[in-house]
């Protein structure tokens, strides 16, 4: 089968750094460290690091020894709790997530009602929202009813959202007539590059494959954007999820992958698909 790859795909620098940090810490400490939540939304990577001694814990109260903070970051209370427990903290929060946290803190200090456009349950959004009191999190037009009626509003966005979604929500907030709206662009360029490359490729192929964890927000978003482009799109974790009927009647397939999808998952998928006969 003719298989084309998006010109930007796979690991972003934040995820790469988190994995490198985890591997280095495991090596230095001879294994046995904990990660607060899964290090990235990718089962294969989590399993590989677990075999090397990176255990996942869900509660800072369970922490002992050395604890890794993943690229999504954590709120200040979690850092305080870990410090009180006397554990060693290895902070692999992505620099762009750190920036969003600082922006939220500053906006609140300057008297803005902070609004985060993002999925309230996403770990990055939860952590960013923890840096100011009474943050309102909105992700759909229906959520806007939660906003206060007046006052000055400061807006940031989940790093992995698309500029279209951010812009659309900002427009709706502005239309509510606040006397002052401060917008800080906290979108991640790595994600935007992958989105633009995926949409471009989706326009040239008969079918798109988007590789990445089902929990990965940026992978799901890539799949949504490709599907919106009108091409049949499959979001798979890897070659094990592939079925021949996905390429029935197709000759050209496109492949992209989320920011937490390792290279070997992409290479295995592309190699196998290239050997697969056209549908
Ligand atoms: Fe950071 Fe962007 Fe990756 S925010 S973790 S570089 S997707």
PDB file of C-alpha atoms and ligand atoms in Angstrom:
ATOM      1  CA  UNK A   1       0.000   0.000   0.000  1.00  0.00           C
ATOM      2  CA  UNK A   2       1.137   3.538  -0.666  1.00  0.00           C
ATOM      3  CA  UNK A   3       1.697   5.042   2.794  1.00  0.00           C
ATOM      4  CA  UNK A   4       2.461   8.721   3.404  1.00  0.00           C
ATOM      5  CA  UNK A   5       3.558  10.258   6.676  1.00  0.00           C
ATOM      6  CA  UNK A   6       2.619  13.659   8.065  1.00  0.00           C
ATOM      7  CA  UNK A   7       5.619  16.001   7.925  1.00  0.00           C
ATOM      8  CA  UNK A   8       5.351  16.475  11.720  1.00  0.00           C
ATOM      9  CA  UNK A   9       4.221  13.632  13.964  1.00  0.00           C
ATOM     10  CA  UNK A  10       4.941  11.789  17.188  1.00  0.00           C
ATOM     11  CA  UNK A  11       6.818  12.846  20.325  1.00  0.00           C
ATOM     12  CA  UNK A  12       6.882  16.539  21.203  1.00  0.00           C
ATOM     13  CA  UNK A  13       9.843  18.005  23.111  1.00  0.00           C
ATOM     14  CA  UNK A  14       7.874  18.034  26.401  1.00  0.00           C
ATOM     15  CA  UNK A  15       7.163  14.319  26.262  1.00  0.00           C
ATOM     16  CA  UNK A  16      10.685  13.519  25.082  1.00  0.00           C
ATOM     17  CA  UNK A  17      12.110  15.441  28.016  1.00  0.00           C
ATOM     18  CA  UNK A  18       9.785  13.720  30.517  1.00  0.00           C
ATOM     19  CA  UNK A  19      10.815  10.277  29.265  1.00  0.00           C
ATOM     20  CA  UNK A  20      14.519  11.177  29.248  1.00  0.00           C
ATOM     21  CA  UNK A  21      14.175  12.560  32.790  1.00  0.00           C
ATOM     22  CA  UNK A  22      12.432   9.371  33.937  1.00  0.00           C
ATOM     23  CA  UNK A  23      15.046   7.115  32.313  1.00  0.00           C
ATOM     24  CA  UNK A  24      17.938   9.127  33.768  1.00  0.00           C
ATOM     25  CA  UNK A  25      16.393   9.102  37.254  1.00  0.00           C
ATOM     26  CA  UNK A  26      15.778   5.344  37.053  1.00  0.00           C
ATOM     27  CA  UNK A  27      19.373   4.787  36.041  1.00  0.00           C
ATOM     28  CA  UNK A  28      20.798   7.037  38.764  1.00  0.00           C
ATOM     29  CA  UNK A  29      18.651   5.480  41.495  1.00  0.00           C
ATOM     30  CA  UNK A  30      18.760   1.888  40.277  1.00  0.00           C
ATOM     31  CA  UNK A  31      15.013   1.748  39.533  1.00  0.00           C
ATOM     32  CA  UNK A  32      12.132   2.025  41.997  1.00  0.00           C
ATOM     33  CA  UNK A  33      10.776   5.541  41.582  1.00  0.00           C
ATOM     34  CA  UNK A  34       7.141   6.642  41.333  1.00  0.00           C
ATOM     35  CA  UNK A  35       5.307   8.747  38.827  1.00  0.00           C
ATOM     36  CA  UNK A  36       2.281  10.679  39.999  1.00  0.00           C
ATOM     37  CA  UNK A  37      -0.169   9.510  37.339  1.00  0.00           C
ATOM     38  CA  UNK A  38       0.950   7.794  34.146  1.00  0.00           C
ATOM     39  CA  UNK A  39       3.972   9.612  32.708  1.00  0.00           C
ATOM     40  CA  UNK A  40       2.299  10.027  29.294  1.00  0.00           C
ATOM     41  CA  UNK A  41      -0.949   8.825  27.721  1.00  0.00           C
ATOM     42  CA  UNK A  42       0.672   5.881  26.020  1.00  0.00           C
ATOM     43  CA  UNK A  43       0.270   2.343  27.310  1.00  0.00           C
ATOM     44  CA  UNK A  44       3.361   0.928  25.570  1.00  0.00           C
ATOM     45  CA  UNK A  45       5.684   3.560  27.085  1.00  0.00           C
ATOM     46  CA  UNK A  46       4.099   3.236  30.549  1.00  0.00           C
ATOM     47  CA  UNK A  47       4.567  -0.567  30.429  1.00  0.00           C
ATOM     48  CA  UNK A  48       8.177  -0.288  29.239  1.00  0.00           C
ATOM     49  CA  UNK A  49       9.115   2.170  32.025  1.00  0.00           C
ATOM     50  CA  UNK A  50       7.202   0.077  34.589  1.00  0.00           C
ATOM     51  CA  UNK A  51       9.465  -2.849  33.690  1.00  0.00           C
ATOM     52  CA  UNK A  52      12.449  -0.585  34.466  1.00  0.00           C
ATOM     53  CA  UNK A  53      11.014   0.376  37.880  1.00  0.00           C
ATOM     54  CA  UNK A  54       8.772   3.422  37.328  1.00  0.00           C
ATOM     55  CA  UNK A  55       5.628   2.721  39.383  1.00  0.00           C
ATOM     56  CA  UNK A  56       2.473   4.742  38.948  1.00  0.00           C
ATOM     57  CA  UNK A  57       0.809   6.196  42.042  1.00  0.00           C
ATOM     58  CA  UNK A  58      -2.420   8.207  41.950  1.00  0.00           C
ATOM     59  CA  UNK A  59      -2.284   9.979  45.277  1.00  0.00           C
ATOM     60  CA  UNK A  60       0.557  12.163  46.642  1.00  0.00           C
ATOM     61  CA  UNK A  61      -0.208  10.638  50.061  1.00  0.00           C
ATOM     62  CA  UNK A  62       1.156   7.327  48.763  1.00  0.00           C
ATOM     63  CA  UNK A  63       4.483   8.913  47.766  1.00  0.00           C
ATOM     64  CA  UNK A  64       7.773   7.691  49.194  1.00  0.00           C
ATOM     65  CA  UNK A  65      11.378   7.918  47.933  1.00  0.00           C
ATOM     66  CA  UNK A  66      11.530   9.715  44.587  1.00  0.00           C
ATOM     67  CA  UNK A  67       8.476  11.024  42.722  1.00  0.00           C
ATOM     68  CA  UNK A  68       8.358  12.169  39.133  1.00  0.00           C
ATOM     69  CA  UNK A  69       5.992  14.974  38.121  1.00  0.00           C
ATOM     70  CA  UNK A  70       4.910  14.295  34.543  1.00  0.00           C
ATOM     71  CA  UNK A  71       4.749  16.817  31.679  1.00  0.00           C
ATOM     72  CA  UNK A  72       1.105  17.746  32.539  1.00  0.00           C
ATOM     73  CA  UNK A  73       2.350  19.242  35.809  1.00  0.00           C
ATOM     74  CA  UNK A  74       0.698  19.440  39.214  1.00  0.00           C
ATOM     75  CA  UNK A  75      -0.887  22.152  41.319  1.00  0.00           C
ATOM     76  CA  UNK A  76       0.948  23.920  44.181  1.00  0.00           C
ATOM     77  CA  UNK A  77      -0.872  21.914  46.862  1.00  0.00           C
ATOM     78  CA  UNK A  78       0.494  18.679  45.450  1.00  0.00           C
ATOM     79  CA  UNK A  79       4.060  20.041  45.518  1.00  0.00           C
ATOM     80  CA  UNK A  80       3.523  21.188  49.130  1.00  0.00           C
ATOM     81  CA  UNK A  81       2.130  17.805  50.122  1.00  0.00           C
ATOM     82  CA  UNK A  82       5.081  15.989  48.551  1.00  0.00           C
ATOM     83  CA  UNK A  83       7.530  18.354  50.257  1.00  0.00           C
ATOM     84  CA  UNK A  84       5.851  17.701  53.629  1.00  0.00           C
ATOM     85  CA  UNK A  85       6.273  13.955  53.066  1.00  0.00           C
ATOM     86  CA  UNK A  86       9.996  14.571  52.534  1.00  0.00           C
ATOM     87  CA  UNK A  87      10.115  12.842  49.169  1.00  0.00           C
ATOM     88  CA  UNK A  88      12.535  13.827  46.415  1.00  0.00           C
ATOM     89  CA  UNK A  89      10.686  15.554  43.573  1.00  0.00           C
ATOM     90  CA  UNK A  90      11.843  15.182  39.968  1.00  0.00           C
ATOM     91  CA  UNK A  91       9.877  17.803  38.064  1.00  0.00           C
ATOM     92  CA  UNK A  92       9.335  16.999  34.367  1.00  0.00           C
ATOM     93  CA  UNK A  93       6.519  19.528  33.854  1.00  0.00           C
ATOM     94  CA  UNK A  94       6.671  20.787  30.259  1.00  0.00           C
ATOM     95  CA  UNK A  95       7.984  24.357  30.068  1.00  0.00           C
ATOM     96  CA  UNK A  96       4.877  25.417  28.130  1.00  0.00           C
ATOM     97  CA  UNK A  97       2.600  24.026  30.834  1.00  0.00           C
ATOM     98  CA  UNK A  98       4.706  25.836  33.459  1.00  0.00           C
ATOM     99  CA  UNK A  99       4.224  29.038  31.489  1.00  0.00           C
ATOM    100  CA  UNK A 100       0.431  28.551  31.457  1.00  0.00           C
ATOM    101  CA  UNK A 101       0.544  28.006  35.245  1.00  0.00           C
ATOM    102  CA  UNK A 102       2.522  31.232  35.740  1.00  0.00           C
ATOM    103  CA  UNK A 103       0.140  33.161  33.483  1.00  0.00           C
ATOM    104  CA  UNK A 104      -2.885  31.973  35.483  1.00  0.00           C
ATOM    105  CA  UNK A 105      -1.185  32.958  38.740  1.00  0.00           C
ATOM    106  CA  UNK A 106      -0.355  36.421  37.350  1.00  0.00           C
ATOM    107  CA  UNK A 107      -3.823  37.052  35.909  1.00  0.00           C
ATOM    108  CA  UNK A 108      -5.413  36.249  39.273  1.00  0.00           C
ATOM    109  CA  UNK A 109      -2.916  38.544  41.045  1.00  0.00           C
ATOM    110  CA  UNK A 110      -3.869  41.348  38.651  1.00  0.00           C
ATOM    111  CA  UNK A 111      -7.549  40.942  39.520  1.00  0.00           C
ATOM    112  CA  UNK A 112      -8.842  39.011  36.515  1.00  0.00           C
ATOM    113  CA  UNK A 113     -11.448  36.286  36.753  1.00  0.00           C
ATOM    114  CA  UNK A 114      -9.385  33.470  35.246  1.00  0.00           C
ATOM    115  CA  UNK A 115     -11.051  31.364  32.571  1.00  0.00           C
ATOM    116  CA  UNK A 116      -9.354  28.226  31.266  1.00  0.00           C
ATOM    117  CA  UNK A 117     -10.663  26.928  27.960  1.00  0.00           C
ATOM    118  CA  UNK A 118     -10.121  23.203  28.285  1.00  0.00           C
ATOM    119  CA  UNK A 119     -11.448  19.883  29.506  1.00  0.00           C
ATOM    120  CA  UNK A 120     -12.019  20.278  33.256  1.00  0.00           C
ATOM    121  CA  UNK A 121     -11.005  16.677  33.946  1.00  0.00           C
ATOM    122  CA  UNK A 122      -7.780  16.763  31.925  1.00  0.00           C
ATOM    123  CA  UNK A 123      -4.741  16.536  34.261  1.00  0.00           C
ATOM    124  CA  UNK A 124      -2.999  19.536  32.658  1.00  0.00           C
ATOM    125  CA  UNK A 125      -6.130  21.697  32.999  1.00  0.00           C
ATOM    126  CA  UNK A 126      -6.657  20.591  36.599  1.00  0.00           C
ATOM    127  CA  UNK A 127      -3.063  21.477  37.469  1.00  0.00           C
ATOM    128  CA  UNK A 128      -3.101  24.845  35.636  1.00  0.00           C
ATOM    129  CA  UNK A 129      -6.431  25.769  37.293  1.00  0.00           C
ATOM    130  CA  UNK A 130      -4.932  25.069  40.702  1.00  0.00           C
ATOM    131  CA  UNK A 131      -2.662  28.144  40.396  1.00  0.00           C
ATOM    132  CA  UNK A 132      -5.482  30.641  41.007  1.00  0.00           C
ATOM    133  CA  UNK A 133      -8.596  30.692  43.172  1.00  0.00           C
ATOM    134  CA  UNK A 134     -12.068  30.179  41.636  1.00  0.00           C
ATOM    135  CA  UNK A 135     -10.875  29.450  38.096  1.00  0.00           C
ATOM    136  CA  UNK A 136     -13.757  28.784  35.700  1.00  0.00           C
ATOM    137  CA  UNK A 137     -13.122  26.032  33.213  1.00  0.00           C
ATOM    138  CA  UNK A 138     -15.161  26.026  30.002  1.00  0.00           C
ATOM    139  CA  UNK A 139     -14.901  23.869  26.925  1.00  0.00           C
ATOM    140  CA  UNK A 140     -18.241  24.089  25.107  1.00  0.00           C
ATOM    141  CA  UNK A 141     -20.673  26.958  24.456  1.00  0.00           C
ATOM    142  CA  UNK A 142     -23.031  25.400  27.058  1.00  0.00           C
ATOM    143  CA  UNK A 143     -20.330  25.775  29.734  1.00  0.00           C
ATOM    144  CA  UNK A 144     -20.325  29.576  29.302  1.00  0.00           C
ATOM    145  CA  UNK A 145     -23.307  29.921  31.646  1.00  0.00           C
ATOM    146  CA  UNK A 146     -20.817  29.264  34.450  1.00  0.00           C
ATOM    147  CA  UNK A 147     -19.035  32.560  33.785  1.00  0.00           C
ATOM    148  CA  UNK A 148     -19.670  35.588  35.995  1.00  0.00           C
ATOM    149  CA  UNK A 149     -21.928  38.294  34.578  1.00  0.00           C
ATOM    150  CA  UNK A 150     -19.368  41.131  34.758  1.00  0.00           C
ATOM    151  CA  UNK A 151     -15.852  42.144  35.765  1.00  0.00           C
ATOM    152  CA  UNK A 152     -12.561  41.677  33.964  1.00  0.00           C
ATOM    153  CA  UNK A 153     -11.806  38.304  32.489  1.00  0.00           C
ATOM    154  CA  UNK A 154      -8.415  36.706  31.755  1.00  0.00           C
ATOM    155  CA  UNK A 155      -8.400  33.740  29.375  1.00  0.00           C
ATOM    156  CA  UNK A 156      -5.883  30.957  28.731  1.00  0.00           C
ATOM    157  CA  UNK A 157      -6.278  27.674  26.871  1.00  0.00           C
ATOM    158  CA  UNK A 158      -5.364  23.998  27.297  1.00  0.00           C
ATOM    159  CA  UNK A 159      -2.045  23.704  25.420  1.00  0.00           C
ATOM    160  CA  UNK A 160      -3.283  20.904  23.153  1.00  0.00           C
ATOM    161  CA  UNK A 161      -6.431  22.598  21.834  1.00  0.00           C
ATOM    162  CA  UNK A 162      -6.663  23.842  18.248  1.00  0.00           C
ATOM    163  CA  UNK A 163      -6.476  27.582  17.450  1.00  0.00           C
ATOM    164  CA  UNK A 164      -9.948  27.264  15.861  1.00  0.00           C
ATOM    165  CA  UNK A 165     -11.490  25.989  19.094  1.00  0.00           C
ATOM    166  CA  UNK A 166      -9.653  28.576  21.210  1.00  0.00           C
ATOM    167  CA  UNK A 167     -10.659  31.401  18.857  1.00  0.00           C
ATOM    168  CA  UNK A 168     -14.289  30.263  18.709  1.00  0.00           C
ATOM    169  CA  UNK A 169     -14.638  30.136  22.486  1.00  0.00           C
ATOM    170  CA  UNK A 170     -12.845  33.481  22.943  1.00  0.00           C
ATOM    171  CA  UNK A 171     -15.261  35.060  20.453  1.00  0.00           C
ATOM    172  CA  UNK A 172     -18.256  33.803  22.428  1.00  0.00           C
ATOM    173  CA  UNK A 173     -16.792  35.098  25.702  1.00  0.00           C
ATOM    174  CA  UNK A 174     -16.073  38.535  24.195  1.00  0.00           C
ATOM    175  CA  UNK A 175     -19.653  38.628  22.853  1.00  0.00           C
ATOM    176  CA  UNK A 176     -20.926  38.457  26.439  1.00  0.00           C
ATOM    177  CA  UNK A 177     -19.892  42.089  26.840  1.00  0.00           C
ATOM    178  CA  UNK A 178     -17.196  42.096  29.542  1.00  0.00           C
ATOM    179  CA  UNK A 179     -15.575  45.534  29.877  1.00  0.00           C
ATOM    180  CA  UNK A 180     -12.098  43.992  29.778  1.00  0.00           C
ATOM    181  CA  UNK A 181     -10.936  40.685  28.321  1.00  0.00           C
ATOM    182  CA  UNK A 182      -7.264  39.694  28.478  1.00  0.00           C
ATOM    183  CA  UNK A 183      -6.309  36.753  26.263  1.00  0.00           C
ATOM    184  CA  UNK A 184      -3.000  34.930  26.635  1.00  0.00           C
ATOM    185  CA  UNK A 185      -2.171  32.428  23.937  1.00  0.00           C
ATOM    186  CA  UNK A 186      -1.023  29.292  25.754  1.00  0.00           C
ATOM    187  CA  UNK A 187      -1.435  26.929  22.792  1.00  0.00           C
ATOM    188  CA  UNK A 188       1.502  24.657  22.055  1.00  0.00           C
ATOM    189  CA  UNK A 189       3.228  25.179  18.709  1.00  0.00           C
ATOM    190  CA  UNK A 190       4.229  21.493  18.590  1.00  0.00           C
ATOM    191  CA  UNK A 191       0.542  20.532  18.660  1.00  0.00           C
ATOM    192  CA  UNK A 192      -0.393  23.155  16.090  1.00  0.00           C
ATOM    193  CA  UNK A 193       2.348  21.914  13.725  1.00  0.00           C
ATOM    194  CA  UNK A 194       1.068  18.329  14.041  1.00  0.00           C
ATOM    195  CA  UNK A 195      -2.507  19.461  13.456  1.00  0.00           C
ATOM    196  CA  UNK A 196      -1.626  21.486  10.339  1.00  0.00           C
ATOM    197  CA  UNK A 197       0.465  18.621   8.917  1.00  0.00           C
ATOM    198  CA  UNK A 198      -2.311  16.086   9.606  1.00  0.00           C
ATOM    199  CA  UNK A 199      -5.006  18.179   7.930  1.00  0.00           C
ATOM    200  CA  UNK A 200      -2.727  18.783   4.931  1.00  0.00           C
ATOM    201  CA  UNK A 201      -2.062  15.047   4.564  1.00  0.00           C
ATOM    202  CA  UNK A 202      -5.734  14.146   5.062  1.00  0.00           C
ATOM    203  CA  UNK A 203      -6.461  16.121   1.886  1.00  0.00           C
ATOM    204  CA  UNK A 204      -4.135  13.883  -0.166  1.00  0.00           C
ATOM    205  CA  UNK A 205      -5.068  10.343   0.925  1.00  0.00           C
ATOM    206  CA  UNK A 206      -7.984   7.847   0.840  1.00  0.00           C
ATOM    207  CA  UNK A 207      -7.781   6.924   4.506  1.00  0.00           C
ATOM    208  CA  UNK A 208      -6.036   8.335   7.587  1.00  0.00           C
ATOM    209  CA  UNK A 209      -4.556   6.489  10.527  1.00  0.00           C
ATOM    210  CA  UNK A 210      -3.953   8.463  13.698  1.00  0.00           C
ATOM    211  CA  UNK A 211      -1.733   6.589  16.143  1.00  0.00           C
ATOM    212  CA  UNK A 212      -1.787   7.196  19.875  1.00  0.00           C
ATOM    213  CA  UNK A 213      -3.341   6.410  23.238  1.00  0.00           C
ATOM    214  CA  UNK A 214      -7.131   6.620  23.509  1.00  0.00           C
ATOM    215  CA  UNK A 215      -6.653   8.897  26.569  1.00  0.00           C
ATOM    216  CA  UNK A 216      -4.409  11.295  24.667  1.00  0.00           C
ATOM    217  CA  UNK A 217      -6.307  14.564  24.108  1.00  0.00           C
ATOM    218  CA  UNK A 218      -3.984  15.756  21.333  1.00  0.00           C
ATOM    219  CA  UNK A 219      -4.256  12.419  19.479  1.00  0.00           C
ATOM    220  CA  UNK A 220      -8.064  12.499  19.678  1.00  0.00           C
ATOM    221  CA  UNK A 221      -7.993  16.050  18.389  1.00  0.00           C
ATOM    222  CA  UNK A 222      -5.818  15.021  15.429  1.00  0.00           C
ATOM    223  CA  UNK A 223      -8.338  12.283  14.582  1.00  0.00           C
ATOM    224  CA  UNK A 224     -11.242  14.740  14.820  1.00  0.00           C
ATOM    225  CA  UNK A 225      -9.514  17.250  12.530  1.00  0.00           C
ATOM    226  CA  UNK A 226      -8.761  14.563   9.901  1.00  0.00           C
ATOM    227  CA  UNK A 227     -12.351  13.262  10.046  1.00  0.00           C
ATOM    228  CA  UNK A 228     -13.659  16.842   9.665  1.00  0.00           C
ATOM    229  CA  UNK A 229     -11.566  17.062   6.495  1.00  0.00           C
ATOM    230  CA  UNK A 230     -13.908  14.340   5.165  1.00  0.00           C
ATOM    231  CA  UNK A 231     -11.474  11.425   4.976  1.00  0.00           C
ATOM    232  CA  UNK A 232     -12.243   8.079   6.693  1.00  0.00           C
ATOM    233  CA  UNK A 233     -10.120   8.212   9.862  1.00  0.00           C
ATOM    234  CA  UNK A 234      -9.094   5.523  12.331  1.00  0.00           C
ATOM    235  CA  UNK A 235      -7.593   6.305  15.752  1.00  0.00           C
ATOM    236  CA  UNK A 236      -5.510   3.259  16.701  1.00  0.00           C
ATOM    237  CA  UNK A 237      -3.043   2.573  19.500  1.00  0.00           C
ATOM    238  CA  UNK A 238      -0.818   0.593  17.150  1.00  0.00           C
ATOM    239  CA  UNK A 239      -0.650  -2.169  14.541  1.00  0.00           C
ATOM    240  CA  UNK A 240      -2.496  -4.583  16.874  1.00  0.00           C
ATOM    241  CA  UNK A 241      -5.708  -2.543  16.304  1.00  0.00           C
ATOM    242  CA  UNK A 242      -5.462  -2.645  12.504  1.00  0.00           C
ATOM    243  CA  UNK A 243      -8.077  -4.577  10.499  1.00  0.00           C
ATOM    244  CA  UNK A 244      -7.878  -5.234   6.746  1.00  0.00           C
ATOM    245  CA  UNK A 245     -11.378  -3.798   6.124  1.00  0.00           C
ATOM    246  CA  UNK A 246     -10.053  -0.353   7.158  1.00  0.00           C
ATOM    247  CA  UNK A 247      -8.205  -0.170   3.847  1.00  0.00           C
ATOM    248  CA  UNK A 248     -10.764  -1.983   1.659  1.00  0.00           C
ATOM    249  CA  UNK A 249     -11.033  -0.095  -1.650  1.00  0.00           C
ATOM    250  CA  UNK A 250      -8.198   2.327  -0.691  1.00  0.00           C
ATOM    251  CA  UNK A 251      -4.827   2.786  -2.347  1.00  0.00           C
ATOM    252  CA  UNK A 252      -3.192   5.676  -0.459  1.00  0.00           C
ATOM    253  CA  UNK A 253      -3.058   5.804   3.332  1.00  0.00           C
ATOM    254  CA  UNK A 254      -1.874   8.675   5.508  1.00  0.00           C
ATOM    255  CA  UNK A 255      -0.314   8.227   8.938  1.00  0.00           C
ATOM    256  CA  UNK A 256       0.082  10.700  11.757  1.00  0.00           C
ATOM    257  CA  UNK A 257       0.628  10.272  15.490  1.00  0.00           C
ATOM    258  CA  UNK A 258      -0.006  12.189  18.683  1.00  0.00           C
ATOM    259  CA  UNK A 259       2.656  13.929  20.733  1.00  0.00           C
ATOM    260  CA  UNK A 260       2.899  10.962  23.127  1.00  0.00           C
ATOM    261  CA  UNK A 261       3.271   8.233  20.502  1.00  0.00           C
ATOM    262  CA  UNK A 262       6.762   6.674  20.382  1.00  0.00           C
ATOM    263  CA  UNK A 263       8.697   6.352  17.134  1.00  0.00           C
ATOM    264  CA  UNK A 264       8.797   2.559  17.218  1.00  0.00           C
ATOM    265  CA  UNK A 265       4.968   2.358  17.261  1.00  0.00           C
ATOM    266  CA  UNK A 266       4.883   4.570  14.145  1.00  0.00           C
ATOM    267  CA  UNK A 267       7.670   2.628  12.393  1.00  0.00           C
ATOM    268  CA  UNK A 268       6.079  -0.757  13.096  1.00  0.00           C
ATOM    269  CA  UNK A 269       2.697   0.452  11.821  1.00  0.00           C
ATOM    270  CA  UNK A 270       4.086   2.091   8.677  1.00  0.00           C
ATOM    271  CA  UNK A 271       6.307  -0.916   7.854  1.00  0.00           C
ATOM    272  CA  UNK A 272       3.390  -3.358   8.162  1.00  0.00           C
ATOM    273  CA  UNK A 273       0.977  -1.135   6.259  1.00  0.00           C
ATOM    274  CA  UNK A 274       3.453  -0.696   3.386  1.00  0.00           C
ATOM    275  CA  UNK A 275       3.651  -4.480   3.072  1.00  0.00           C
ATOM    276  CA  UNK A 276      -0.155  -4.746   3.118  1.00  0.00           C
ATOM    277  CA  UNK A 277      -1.694  -5.101  -0.358  1.00  0.00           C
ATOM    278  CA  UNK A 278      -3.847  -2.164  -1.547  1.00  0.00           C
ATOM    279  CA  UNK A 279      -7.586  -2.754  -0.884  1.00  0.00           C
TER     280      UNK A 279
HETATM  281 FE1  LIG B   1       4.521  20.426  26.128  1.00  0.00          FE
HETATM  282 FE2  LIG B   1       3.289  20.796  23.878  1.00  0.00          FE
HETATM  283 FE3  LIG B   1       4.239  18.474  24.427  1.00  0.00          FE
HETATM  284  S1  LIG B   1       2.697  21.566  25.835  1.00  0.00           S
HETATM  285  S2  LIG B   1       4.157  18.294  26.627  1.00  0.00           S
HETATM  286  S3  LIG B   1       5.436  20.345  24.092  1.00  0.00           S
HETATM  287  S4  LIG B   1       2.290  18.873  23.473  1.00  0.00           S
END
